[in-house]
CSV table of C-alpha atoms and ligand atoms in Angstrom, one decimal:
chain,number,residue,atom,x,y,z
D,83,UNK,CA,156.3,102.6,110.9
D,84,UNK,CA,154.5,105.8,112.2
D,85,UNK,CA,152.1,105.0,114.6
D,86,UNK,CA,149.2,106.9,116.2
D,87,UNK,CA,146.4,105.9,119.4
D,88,UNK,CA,142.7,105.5,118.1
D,89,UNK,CA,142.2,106.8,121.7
D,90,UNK,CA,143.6,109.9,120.8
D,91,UNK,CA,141.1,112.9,120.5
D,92,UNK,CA,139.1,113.4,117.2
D,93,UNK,CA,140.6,116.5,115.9
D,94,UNK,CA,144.2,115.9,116.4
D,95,UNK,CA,143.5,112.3,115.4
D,96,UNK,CA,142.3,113.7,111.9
D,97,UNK,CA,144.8,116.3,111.8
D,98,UNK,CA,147.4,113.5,111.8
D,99,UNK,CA,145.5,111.0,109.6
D,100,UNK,CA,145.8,113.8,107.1
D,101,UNK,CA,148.9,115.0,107.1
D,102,UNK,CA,150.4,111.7,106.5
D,103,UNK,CA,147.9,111.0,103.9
D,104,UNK,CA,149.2,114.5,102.1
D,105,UNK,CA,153.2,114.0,102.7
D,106,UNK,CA,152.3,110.2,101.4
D,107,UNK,CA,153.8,108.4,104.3
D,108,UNK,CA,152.5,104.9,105.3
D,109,UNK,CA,150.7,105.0,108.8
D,110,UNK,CA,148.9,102.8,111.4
D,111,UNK,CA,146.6,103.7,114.0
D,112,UNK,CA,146.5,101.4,116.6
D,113,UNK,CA,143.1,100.2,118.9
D,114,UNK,CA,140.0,101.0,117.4
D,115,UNK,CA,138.8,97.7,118.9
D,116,UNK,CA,138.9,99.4,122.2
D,117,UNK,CA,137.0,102.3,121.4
D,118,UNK,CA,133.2,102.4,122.6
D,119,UNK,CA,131.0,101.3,119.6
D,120,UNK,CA,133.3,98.8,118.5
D,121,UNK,CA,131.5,95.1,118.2
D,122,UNK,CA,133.1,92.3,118.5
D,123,UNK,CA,130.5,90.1,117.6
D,124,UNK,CA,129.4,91.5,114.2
D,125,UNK,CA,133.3,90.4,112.8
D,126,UNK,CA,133.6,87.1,113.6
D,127,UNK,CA,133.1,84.2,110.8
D,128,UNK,CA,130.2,82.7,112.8
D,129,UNK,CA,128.6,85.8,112.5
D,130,UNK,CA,129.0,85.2,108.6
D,131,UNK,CA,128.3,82.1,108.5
D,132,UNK,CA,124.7,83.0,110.5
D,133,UNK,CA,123.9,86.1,107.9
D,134,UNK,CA,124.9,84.0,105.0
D,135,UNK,CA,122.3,83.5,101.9
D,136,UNK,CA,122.4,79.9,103.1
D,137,UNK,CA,124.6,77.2,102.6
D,138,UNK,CA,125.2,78.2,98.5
D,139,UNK,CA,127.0,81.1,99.7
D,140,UNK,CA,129.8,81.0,98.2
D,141,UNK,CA,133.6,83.1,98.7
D,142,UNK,CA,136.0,84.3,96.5
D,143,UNK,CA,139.4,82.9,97.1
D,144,UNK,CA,142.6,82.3,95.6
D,145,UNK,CA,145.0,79.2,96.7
D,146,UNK,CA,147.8,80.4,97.1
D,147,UNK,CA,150.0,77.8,95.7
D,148,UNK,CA,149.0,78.2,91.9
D,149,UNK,CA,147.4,81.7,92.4
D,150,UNK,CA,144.5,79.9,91.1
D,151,UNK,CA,141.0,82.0,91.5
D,152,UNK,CA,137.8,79.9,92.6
D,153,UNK,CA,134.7,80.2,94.3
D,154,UNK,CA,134.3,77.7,97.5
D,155,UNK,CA,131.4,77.4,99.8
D,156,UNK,CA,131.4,79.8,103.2
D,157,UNK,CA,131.2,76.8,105.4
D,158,UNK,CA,133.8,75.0,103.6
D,159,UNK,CA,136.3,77.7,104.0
D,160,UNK,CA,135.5,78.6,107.1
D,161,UNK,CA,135.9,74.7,108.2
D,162,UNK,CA,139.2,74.7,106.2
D,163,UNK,CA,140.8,77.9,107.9
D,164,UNK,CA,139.8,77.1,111.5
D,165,UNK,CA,141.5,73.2,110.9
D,166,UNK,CA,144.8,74.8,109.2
D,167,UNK,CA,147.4,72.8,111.7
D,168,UNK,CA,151.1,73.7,110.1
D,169,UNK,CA,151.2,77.4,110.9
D,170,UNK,CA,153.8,77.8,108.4
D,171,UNK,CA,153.0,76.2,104.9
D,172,UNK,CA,155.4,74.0,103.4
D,173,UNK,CA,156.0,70.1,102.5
D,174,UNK,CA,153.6,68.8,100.3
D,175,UNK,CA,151.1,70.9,101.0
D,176,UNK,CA,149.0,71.5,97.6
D,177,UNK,CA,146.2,73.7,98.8
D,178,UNK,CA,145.8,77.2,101.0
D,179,UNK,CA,143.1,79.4,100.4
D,180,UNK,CA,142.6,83.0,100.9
D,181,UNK,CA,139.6,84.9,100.9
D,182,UNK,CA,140.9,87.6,98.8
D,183,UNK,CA,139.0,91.1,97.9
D,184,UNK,CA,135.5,89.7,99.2
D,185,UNK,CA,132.2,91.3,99.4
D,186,UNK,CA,131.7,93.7,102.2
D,187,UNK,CA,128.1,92.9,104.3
D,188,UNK,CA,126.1,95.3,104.2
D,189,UNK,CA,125.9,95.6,108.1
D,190,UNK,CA,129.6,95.5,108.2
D,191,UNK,CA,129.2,99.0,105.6
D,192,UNK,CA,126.5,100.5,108.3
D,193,UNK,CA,128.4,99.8,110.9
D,194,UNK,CA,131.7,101.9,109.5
D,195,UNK,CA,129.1,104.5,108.7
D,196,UNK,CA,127.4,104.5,111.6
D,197,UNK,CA,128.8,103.9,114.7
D,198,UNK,CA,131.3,106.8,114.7
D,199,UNK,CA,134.2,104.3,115.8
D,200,UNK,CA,137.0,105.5,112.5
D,201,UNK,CA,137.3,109.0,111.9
D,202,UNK,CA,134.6,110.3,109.4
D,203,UNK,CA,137.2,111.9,106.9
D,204,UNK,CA,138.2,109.3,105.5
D,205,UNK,CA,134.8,106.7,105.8
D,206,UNK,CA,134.1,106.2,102.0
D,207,UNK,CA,132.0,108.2,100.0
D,208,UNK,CA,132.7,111.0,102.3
D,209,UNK,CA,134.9,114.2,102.5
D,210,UNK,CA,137.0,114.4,99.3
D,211,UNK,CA,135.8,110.7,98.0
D,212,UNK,CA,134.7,111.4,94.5
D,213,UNK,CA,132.8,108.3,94.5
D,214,UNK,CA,130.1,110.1,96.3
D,215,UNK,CA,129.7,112.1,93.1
D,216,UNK,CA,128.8,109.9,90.6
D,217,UNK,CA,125.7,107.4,90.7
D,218,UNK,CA,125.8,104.6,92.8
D,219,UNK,CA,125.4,102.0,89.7
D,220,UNK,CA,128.3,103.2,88.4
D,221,UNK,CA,130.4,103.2,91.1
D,222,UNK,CA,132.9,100.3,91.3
D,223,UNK,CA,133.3,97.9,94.3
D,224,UNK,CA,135.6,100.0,96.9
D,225,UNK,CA,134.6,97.9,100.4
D,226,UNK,CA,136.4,94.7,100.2
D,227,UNK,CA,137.1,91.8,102.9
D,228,UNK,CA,139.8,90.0,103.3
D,229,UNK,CA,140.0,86.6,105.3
D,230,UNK,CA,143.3,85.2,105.9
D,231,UNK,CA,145.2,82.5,107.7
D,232,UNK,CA,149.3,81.9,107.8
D,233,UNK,CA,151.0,81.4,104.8
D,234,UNK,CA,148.1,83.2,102.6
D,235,UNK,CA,148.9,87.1,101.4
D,236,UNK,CA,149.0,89.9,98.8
D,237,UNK,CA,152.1,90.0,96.7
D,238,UNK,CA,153.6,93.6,96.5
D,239,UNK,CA,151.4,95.8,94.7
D,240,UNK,CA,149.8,99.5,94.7
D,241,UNK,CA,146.1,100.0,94.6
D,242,UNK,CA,144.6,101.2,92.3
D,243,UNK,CA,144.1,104.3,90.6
D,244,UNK,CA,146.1,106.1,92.8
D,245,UNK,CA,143.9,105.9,95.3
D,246,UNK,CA,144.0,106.1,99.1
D,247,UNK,CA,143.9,102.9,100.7
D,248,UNK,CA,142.3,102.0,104.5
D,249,UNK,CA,142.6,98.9,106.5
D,250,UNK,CA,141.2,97.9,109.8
D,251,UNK,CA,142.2,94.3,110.9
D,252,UNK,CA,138.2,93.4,112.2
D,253,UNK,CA,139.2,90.1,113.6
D,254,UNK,CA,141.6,87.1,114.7
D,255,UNK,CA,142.2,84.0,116.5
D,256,UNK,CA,144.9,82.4,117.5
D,257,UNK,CA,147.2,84.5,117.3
D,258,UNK,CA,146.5,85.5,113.2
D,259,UNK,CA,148.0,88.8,112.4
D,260,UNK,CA,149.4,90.2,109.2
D,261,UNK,CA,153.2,91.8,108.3
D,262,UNK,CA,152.7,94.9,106.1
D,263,UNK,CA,156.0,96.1,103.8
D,264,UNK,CA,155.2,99.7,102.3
D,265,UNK,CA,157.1,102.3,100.8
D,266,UNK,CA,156.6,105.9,100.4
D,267,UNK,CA,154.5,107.6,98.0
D,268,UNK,CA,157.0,109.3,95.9
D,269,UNK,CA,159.1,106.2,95.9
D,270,UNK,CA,156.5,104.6,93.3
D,271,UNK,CA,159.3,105.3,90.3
D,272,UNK,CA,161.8,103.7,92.2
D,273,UNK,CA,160.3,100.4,93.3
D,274,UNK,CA,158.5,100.4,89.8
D,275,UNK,CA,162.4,100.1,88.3
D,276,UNK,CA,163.6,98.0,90.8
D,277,UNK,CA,161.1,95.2,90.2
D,278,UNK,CA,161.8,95.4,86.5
D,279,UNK,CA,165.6,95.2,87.4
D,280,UNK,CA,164.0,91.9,89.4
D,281,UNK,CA,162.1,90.6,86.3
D,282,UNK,CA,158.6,92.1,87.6
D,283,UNK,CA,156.1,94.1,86.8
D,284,UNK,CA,154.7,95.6,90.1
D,285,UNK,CA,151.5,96.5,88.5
D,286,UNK,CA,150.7,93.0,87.8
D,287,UNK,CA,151.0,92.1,91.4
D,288,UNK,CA,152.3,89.0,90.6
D,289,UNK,CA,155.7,88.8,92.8
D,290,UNK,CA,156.3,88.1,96.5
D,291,UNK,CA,159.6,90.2,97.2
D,292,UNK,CA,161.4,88.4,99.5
D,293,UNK,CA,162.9,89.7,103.2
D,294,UNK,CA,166.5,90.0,101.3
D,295,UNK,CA,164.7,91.7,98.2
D,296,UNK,CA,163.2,94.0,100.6
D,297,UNK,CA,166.0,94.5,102.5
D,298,UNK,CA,168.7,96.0,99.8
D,299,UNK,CA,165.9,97.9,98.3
D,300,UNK,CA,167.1,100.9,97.1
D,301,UNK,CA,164.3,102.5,98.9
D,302,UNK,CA,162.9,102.4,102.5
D,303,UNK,CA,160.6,99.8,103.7
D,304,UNK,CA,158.3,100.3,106.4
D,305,UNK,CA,157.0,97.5,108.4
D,306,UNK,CA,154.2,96.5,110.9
D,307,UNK,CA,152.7,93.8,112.1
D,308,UNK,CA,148.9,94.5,111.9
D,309,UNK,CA,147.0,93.2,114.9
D,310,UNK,CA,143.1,93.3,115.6
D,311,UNK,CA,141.8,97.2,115.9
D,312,UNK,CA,144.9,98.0,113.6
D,313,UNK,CA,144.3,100.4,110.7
D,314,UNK,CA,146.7,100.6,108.3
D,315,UNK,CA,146.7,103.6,106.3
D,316,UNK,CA,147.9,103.2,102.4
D,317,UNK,CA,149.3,106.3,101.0
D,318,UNK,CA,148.5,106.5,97.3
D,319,UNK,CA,151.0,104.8,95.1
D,320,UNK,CA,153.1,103.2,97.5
D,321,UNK,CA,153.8,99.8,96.9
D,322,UNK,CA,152.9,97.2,100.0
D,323,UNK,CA,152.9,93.6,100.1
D,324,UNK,CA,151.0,91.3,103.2
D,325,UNK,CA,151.9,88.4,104.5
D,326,UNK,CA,149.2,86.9,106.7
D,327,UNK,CA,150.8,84.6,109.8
D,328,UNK,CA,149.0,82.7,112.7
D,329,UNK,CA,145.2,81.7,112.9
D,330,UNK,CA,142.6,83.0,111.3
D,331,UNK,CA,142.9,87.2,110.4
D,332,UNK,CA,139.6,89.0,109.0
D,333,UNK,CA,140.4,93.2,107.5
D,334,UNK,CA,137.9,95.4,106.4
D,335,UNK,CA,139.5,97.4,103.4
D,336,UNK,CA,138.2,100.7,101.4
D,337,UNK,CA,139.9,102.7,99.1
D,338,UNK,CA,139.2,106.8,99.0
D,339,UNK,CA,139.7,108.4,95.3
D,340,UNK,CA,140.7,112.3,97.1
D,341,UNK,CA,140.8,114.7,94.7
D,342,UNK,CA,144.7,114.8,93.9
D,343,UNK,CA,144.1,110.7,93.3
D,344,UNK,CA,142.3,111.7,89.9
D,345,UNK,CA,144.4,113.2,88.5
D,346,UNK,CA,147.8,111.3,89.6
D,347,UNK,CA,145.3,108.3,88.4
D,348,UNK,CA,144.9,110.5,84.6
D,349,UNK,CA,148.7,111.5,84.6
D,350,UNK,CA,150.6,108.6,85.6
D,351,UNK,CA,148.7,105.5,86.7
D,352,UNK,CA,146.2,105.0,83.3
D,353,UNK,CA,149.1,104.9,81.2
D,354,UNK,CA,150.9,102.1,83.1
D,355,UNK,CA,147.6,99.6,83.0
D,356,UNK,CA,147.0,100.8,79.3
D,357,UNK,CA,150.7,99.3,78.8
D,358,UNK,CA,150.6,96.6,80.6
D,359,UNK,CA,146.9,95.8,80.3
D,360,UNK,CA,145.2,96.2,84.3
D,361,UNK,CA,142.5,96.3,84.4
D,362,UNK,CA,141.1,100.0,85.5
D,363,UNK,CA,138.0,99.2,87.4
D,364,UNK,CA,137.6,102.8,89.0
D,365,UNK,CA,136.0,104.7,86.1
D,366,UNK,CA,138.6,107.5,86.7
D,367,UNK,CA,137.6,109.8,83.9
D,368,UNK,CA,133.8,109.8,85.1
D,369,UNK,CA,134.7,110.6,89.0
D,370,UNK,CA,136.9,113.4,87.2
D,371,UNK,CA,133.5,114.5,85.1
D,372,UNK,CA,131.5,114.4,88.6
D,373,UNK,CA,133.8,115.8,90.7
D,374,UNK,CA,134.7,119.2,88.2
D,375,UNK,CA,130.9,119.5,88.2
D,376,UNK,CA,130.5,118.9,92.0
D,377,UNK,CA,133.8,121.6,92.3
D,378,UNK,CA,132.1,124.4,89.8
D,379,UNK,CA,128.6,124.3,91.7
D,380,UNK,CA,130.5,125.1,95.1
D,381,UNK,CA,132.8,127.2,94.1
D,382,UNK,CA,129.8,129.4,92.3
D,383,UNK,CA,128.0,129.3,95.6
D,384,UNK,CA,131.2,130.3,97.9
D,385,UNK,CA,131.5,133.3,95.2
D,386,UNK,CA,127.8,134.6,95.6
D,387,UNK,CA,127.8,133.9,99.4
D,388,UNK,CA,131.1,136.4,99.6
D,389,UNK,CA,129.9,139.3,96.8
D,390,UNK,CA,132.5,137.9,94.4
D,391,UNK,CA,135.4,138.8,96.6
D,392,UNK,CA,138.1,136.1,96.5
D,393,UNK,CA,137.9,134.8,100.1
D,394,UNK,CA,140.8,132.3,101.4
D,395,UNK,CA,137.6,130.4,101.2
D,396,UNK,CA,136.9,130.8,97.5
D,397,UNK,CA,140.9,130.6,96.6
D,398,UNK,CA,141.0,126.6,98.4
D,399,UNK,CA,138.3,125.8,96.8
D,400,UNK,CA,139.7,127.4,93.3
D,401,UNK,CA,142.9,125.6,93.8
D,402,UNK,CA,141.3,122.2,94.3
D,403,UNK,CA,139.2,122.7,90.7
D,404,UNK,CA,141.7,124.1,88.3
D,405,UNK,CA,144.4,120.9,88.4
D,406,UNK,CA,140.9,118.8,87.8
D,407,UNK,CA,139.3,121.0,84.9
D,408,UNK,CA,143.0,121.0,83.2
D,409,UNK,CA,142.8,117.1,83.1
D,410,UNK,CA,139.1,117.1,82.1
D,411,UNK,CA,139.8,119.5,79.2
D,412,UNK,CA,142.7,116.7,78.4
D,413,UNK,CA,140.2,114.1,78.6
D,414,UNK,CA,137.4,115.8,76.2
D,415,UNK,CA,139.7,116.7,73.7
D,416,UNK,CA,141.1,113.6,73.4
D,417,UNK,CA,137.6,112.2,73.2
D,418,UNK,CA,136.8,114.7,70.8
D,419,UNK,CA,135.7,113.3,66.9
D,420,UNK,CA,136.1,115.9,64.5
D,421,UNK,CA,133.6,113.8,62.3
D,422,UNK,CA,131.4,112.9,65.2
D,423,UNK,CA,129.9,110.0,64.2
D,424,UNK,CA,128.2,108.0,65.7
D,425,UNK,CA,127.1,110.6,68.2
D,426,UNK,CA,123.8,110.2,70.1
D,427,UNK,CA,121.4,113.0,70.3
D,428,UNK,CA,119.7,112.4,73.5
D,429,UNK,CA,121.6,111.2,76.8
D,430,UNK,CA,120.1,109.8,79.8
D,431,UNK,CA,122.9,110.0,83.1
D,432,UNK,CA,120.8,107.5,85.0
D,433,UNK,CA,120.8,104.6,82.2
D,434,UNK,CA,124.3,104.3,82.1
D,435,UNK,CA,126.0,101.0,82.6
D,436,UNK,CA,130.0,101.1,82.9
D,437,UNK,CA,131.9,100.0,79.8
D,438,UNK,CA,136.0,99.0,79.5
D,439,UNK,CA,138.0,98.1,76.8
D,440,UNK,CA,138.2,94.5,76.0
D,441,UNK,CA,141.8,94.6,75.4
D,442,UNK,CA,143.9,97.0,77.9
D,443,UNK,CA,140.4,96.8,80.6
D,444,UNK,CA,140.3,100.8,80.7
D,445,UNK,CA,137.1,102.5,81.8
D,446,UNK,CA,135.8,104.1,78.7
D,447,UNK,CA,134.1,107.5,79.0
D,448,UNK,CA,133.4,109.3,75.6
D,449,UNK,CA,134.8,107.7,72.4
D,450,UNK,CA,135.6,104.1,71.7
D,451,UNK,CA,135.4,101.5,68.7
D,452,UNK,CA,132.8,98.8,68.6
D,453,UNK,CA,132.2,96.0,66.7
D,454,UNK,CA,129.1,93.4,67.1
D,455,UNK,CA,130.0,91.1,64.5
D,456,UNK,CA,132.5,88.8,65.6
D,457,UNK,CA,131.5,87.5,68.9
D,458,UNK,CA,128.8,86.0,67.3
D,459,UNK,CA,128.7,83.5,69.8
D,460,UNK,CA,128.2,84.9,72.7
D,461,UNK,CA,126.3,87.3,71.1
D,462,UNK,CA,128.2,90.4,72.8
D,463,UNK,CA,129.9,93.4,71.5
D,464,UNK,CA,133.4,94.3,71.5
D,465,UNK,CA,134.5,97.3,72.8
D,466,UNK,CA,138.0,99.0,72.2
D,467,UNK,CA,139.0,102.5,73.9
D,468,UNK,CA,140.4,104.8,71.1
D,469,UNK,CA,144.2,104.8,72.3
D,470,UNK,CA,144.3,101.0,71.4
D,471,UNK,CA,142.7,101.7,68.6
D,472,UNK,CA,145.0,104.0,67.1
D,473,UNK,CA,147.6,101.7,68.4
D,474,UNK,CA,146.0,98.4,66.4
D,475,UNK,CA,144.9,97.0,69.4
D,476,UNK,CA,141.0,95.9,67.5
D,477,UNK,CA,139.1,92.8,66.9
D,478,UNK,CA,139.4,90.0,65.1
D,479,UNK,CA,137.9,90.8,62.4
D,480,UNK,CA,138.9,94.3,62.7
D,481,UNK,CA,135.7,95.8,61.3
D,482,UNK,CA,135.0,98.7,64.1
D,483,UNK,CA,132.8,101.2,64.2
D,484,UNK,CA,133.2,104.5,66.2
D,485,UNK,CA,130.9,105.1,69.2
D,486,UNK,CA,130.3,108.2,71.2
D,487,UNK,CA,128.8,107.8,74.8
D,488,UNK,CA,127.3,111.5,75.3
D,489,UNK,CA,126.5,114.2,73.2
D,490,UNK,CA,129.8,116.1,73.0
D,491,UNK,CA,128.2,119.5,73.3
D,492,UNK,CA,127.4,118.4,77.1
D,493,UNK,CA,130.8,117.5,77.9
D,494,UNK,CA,131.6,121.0,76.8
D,495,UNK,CA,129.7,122.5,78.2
D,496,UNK,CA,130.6,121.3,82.1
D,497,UNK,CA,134.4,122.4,80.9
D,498,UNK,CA,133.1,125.6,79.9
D,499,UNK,CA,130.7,126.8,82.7
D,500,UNK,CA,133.9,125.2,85.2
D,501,UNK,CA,136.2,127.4,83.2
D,502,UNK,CA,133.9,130.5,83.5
D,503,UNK,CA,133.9,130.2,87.3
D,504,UNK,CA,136.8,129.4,87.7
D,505,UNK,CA,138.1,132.8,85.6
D,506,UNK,CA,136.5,134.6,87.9
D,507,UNK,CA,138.6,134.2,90.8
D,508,UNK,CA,142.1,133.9,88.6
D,509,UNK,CA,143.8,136.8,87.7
D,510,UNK,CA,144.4,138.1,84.1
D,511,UNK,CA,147.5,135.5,83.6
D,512,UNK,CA,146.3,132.8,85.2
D,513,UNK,CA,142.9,132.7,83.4
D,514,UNK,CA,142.0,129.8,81.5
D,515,UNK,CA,140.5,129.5,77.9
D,516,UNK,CA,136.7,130.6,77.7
D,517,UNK,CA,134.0,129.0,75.8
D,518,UNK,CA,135.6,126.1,74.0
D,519,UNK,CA,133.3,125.1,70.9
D,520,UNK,CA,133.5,122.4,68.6
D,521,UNK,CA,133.8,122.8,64.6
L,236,ZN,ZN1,142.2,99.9,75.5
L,237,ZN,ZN1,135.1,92.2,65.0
C-alpha cells in the first residue's frame, strides 16, 4: 500500500494526500502520533470512561458472532475488552463485542479541529466538504469511533455515498492493530460482480471475504496493517474490509462528501441502495442543493472581482459547478409535479427535519407520497420517495397522498440564477438552458 510520513512538510504532504484522493488510490500516512499536538491522554478508554454521562452511558456495539446490534454499558465494555484472553476467537466462544460506528466526543471533534495535528484539507466540514453547506440539523452523523479488540471487524464494504473516507488509529494496547484489504476506486464494478458471482451483495456489508477470496480476486488488493498514528485514507468507492487483531484498538473515522462524491453518489451509488434497499443517511440531493448555491455565489463574485473576464480562476471554479447544476437540474425535474399538489406556499430552511423513505431508506428532498392512516398505532406517518412509488413500493393500505417539501418555484430558481452564471463564462456551445419555468 502507498505510504507517506505525517512528518513530512505540510504542502507536499497535501499535495500527495490529494492526488491519491483524485486518481482513487488507497493510501496511509503513517505517525501522526508523533507529531507535536498529538495527546495521548485524550484517546485512551479511561479517558472515556472519566468524561462519560455517568455510569448509564451506554455504547453501540455489535457481537460479532450473530452480527447482533445492542447497546451495552461503557464500563461493561470496556471491562470486557481489557479481559479478552484468547487473542484469536474460536471454541465455544458465544460473545465478542465491537464498538462499531460510535459517537465522536466532542473534545475528540475540537481536538481534530484544533490542534493542527492532520492536514486541514481534508478535516470535515472543511475545503470541498459539502456538509459545511447545509445546516448543521440536517447534517448526518460523519465523525464516528470505532473500538476494537481481535477477532472484531468490518466486513467488506464501501462507504457511503461515494464519499471520501479518513481513519486515524487514536489508540492501542497490547499490541491491538487492525489489517485493512482495499481496492481501487474504479475497481467498484468489478468487485461489485465478483461478490455477486460469491453470492454477496457488497452493499449490504454483510460478507467477510476470506484471505483466499481476496487473493484470486480478479482485482488488486491492497493491504496494511494499521498501527497507532496510522491514517488510512479511503478512496471513494473502493471496497475495504478490517480485521481488528491484538488488544484493545480505538480509530477516529470521518467521511468528506468533495464535490465529485455528489454526483458519483446521484449517478451511481443512489441507485444501488434504492435496489437493494441501504439505507442513504447522507441527504445527497440536499448537499447537492447547497453546494450549487454555495458554487453560483463564488463564482458570481470571482466574475465581478475580474470585470467578467474568464480568469483560470473563474474557469476551475466553472468546471467544479456545471457537472453539479447538470445533476441538480436531474434532480428537480424529477421532483417536478405537473399537478403540484400538495405544494406548500411558504418554506422556512431552518425548520427542516430530514425525511427518508420508509421502504428503500433514501433521503427525500422534494416530492414523496405520504400516508398517516395506517400506522395508527404508533401514530406516525409513512413516507415513500416517488421512485418507489411508481414502482408499487407504498403502504399497506396504499392510500398515499403526494407531498411537496418546498415551493417548486424556489428550487427553480437556484437552477436558474446557477445556469445564468454559469452562461456567462461558457461559450456559445457549451451554454446551458436559461430560465427554466414551470407550466
Ligand atoms: Zn424509496
Ligand atoms: Zn397507509
Amino acid at each position: 500500500m502507498p505510504t507517506l510520513e505525517a512528518s513530512l512538510p505540510a504542502p507536499r504532504l497535501r499535495i500527495k494526500v490529494m492526488e491519491y484522493e483524485e486518481k482513487g488510490i488507497p493510501l496511509v500516512v503513517r505517525g501522526f502520533h508523533k507529531l507535536p499536538g498529538w495527546e495521548d491522554a485524550l484517546f485512551t478508554p479511561e479517558w472515556l470512561l472519566e468524561h462519560s454521562t455517568g455510569l448509564n452511558e451506554t455504547i453501540s456495539v455489535r457481537n460479532v458472532y450473530d452480527k447482533r446490534d445492542s447497546e451495552m454499558p461503557l464500563p461493561e465494555f470496556i471491562e470486557r475488552c481489557k479481559n479478552i484472553t484468547d487473542i484469536v476467537p474460536g471454541g465455544t466462544q458465544k460473545e465478542r463485542y465491537y464498538g462499531k460506528d460510535g459517537i465522536c466526543p466532542e473534545q475528540w471533534e475540537a481536538w481534530l479541529s484544533s490542534s493542527g495535528v492532520v492536514p486541514k484539507q481534508i478535516l470535515p466540514f472543511s475545503g470541498d466538504d459539502a456538509f459545511r453547506f447545509i445546516p448543521k440539523q440536517c447534517r448526518a452523523e460523519t465523525l464516528m469511533t470505532y473500538f476494537g479488540v481481535g477477532g472484531t471487524g468490518t466486513p467488506c464494504h464501501k462507504d457511503l455515498c461515494a464519499s471520501v473516507g479518513q481513519n486515524l488509529m487514536v489508540h492501542t494496547e497490547n499490541e491491538g492493530s487492525a489489517v485493512w484489504y482495499m481496492t481501487l476506486r474504479e475497481d467498484a464494478t468489478s468487485v461489485s460482480q465478483y461478490f455477486r458471482s460469491l453470492g454477496q451483495e457488497v452493499d449490504l456489508e454483510t460478507h467477510v471475504a476470506s484471505e483466499l477470496e481476496l487473493k484470486v480476486a480478479p482485482f488488486k488488493v491492497y493491504m496494511h496493517r494499521q498501527e497507532r498514528g496510522d491514517l488510512i485514507c479511503v478512496p471513494q468507492k473502493s471496497c475495504h474490509q478490517v480485521i481488528n487483531e491484538g488488544g484493545i484498538s480505538i480509530k477516529l473515522s470521518w467521511s468528506r462528501m468533495i464535490l465529485s462524491s455528489l454526483v458519483m453518489a446521484y449517478e451511481s451509488e443512489l441507485p444501488i441502495y434504492h435496489r437493494v434497499c441501504r439505507p442513504e443517511i447522507y441527504s445527497v440531493k440536499h448537499l447537492i442543493h447547497g453546494a450549487v448555491m454555495s458554487g453560483t455565489k463564488s463564482l458570481s463574485e470571482a466574475l465581478s472581482e475580474s470585470d467578467g473576464d474568464v480568469t483560470s480562476r473563474v474557469c476551475a471554479m466553472r468546471d467544479r459547478l456545471k457537472p453539479l447544476v447538470n445533476a441538480y437540474t436531474e434532480i428537480i425535474v424529477e421532483g417536478w409535479d405537473p399537478q403540484r399538489k400538495g405544494e406548500p406556499q411558504t418554506w422556512d430552511p431552518d425548520g427542516q427535519t430530514r425525511i427518508s423513505c420508509d421502504f428503500c431508506g433514501a433521503e427525500i428532498f422534494q416530492s414523496y407520497f405520504e400516508c398517516r392512516e395506517c400506522d395508527q398505532e404508533k401514530k406516525e406517518s409513512v413516507s415513500i420517495c416517488s421512485t418507489c412509488y411508481v414502482e408499487g413500493r407504498s403502504c399497506v393500505c396504499d392510500f398515499m397522498e403526494p407531498v411537496t417539501v418546498q415551493p417548486f418555484s424556489l428550487l427553480l430558481s437556484v437552477r436558474n440564477k446557477a445556469v445564468d452564471v454559469l452562461n456567462r463564462c461558457l461559450t456559445e456551445e457549451e451554454q446551458l438552458i436559461p430560465d427554466y419555468t414551470h407550466a
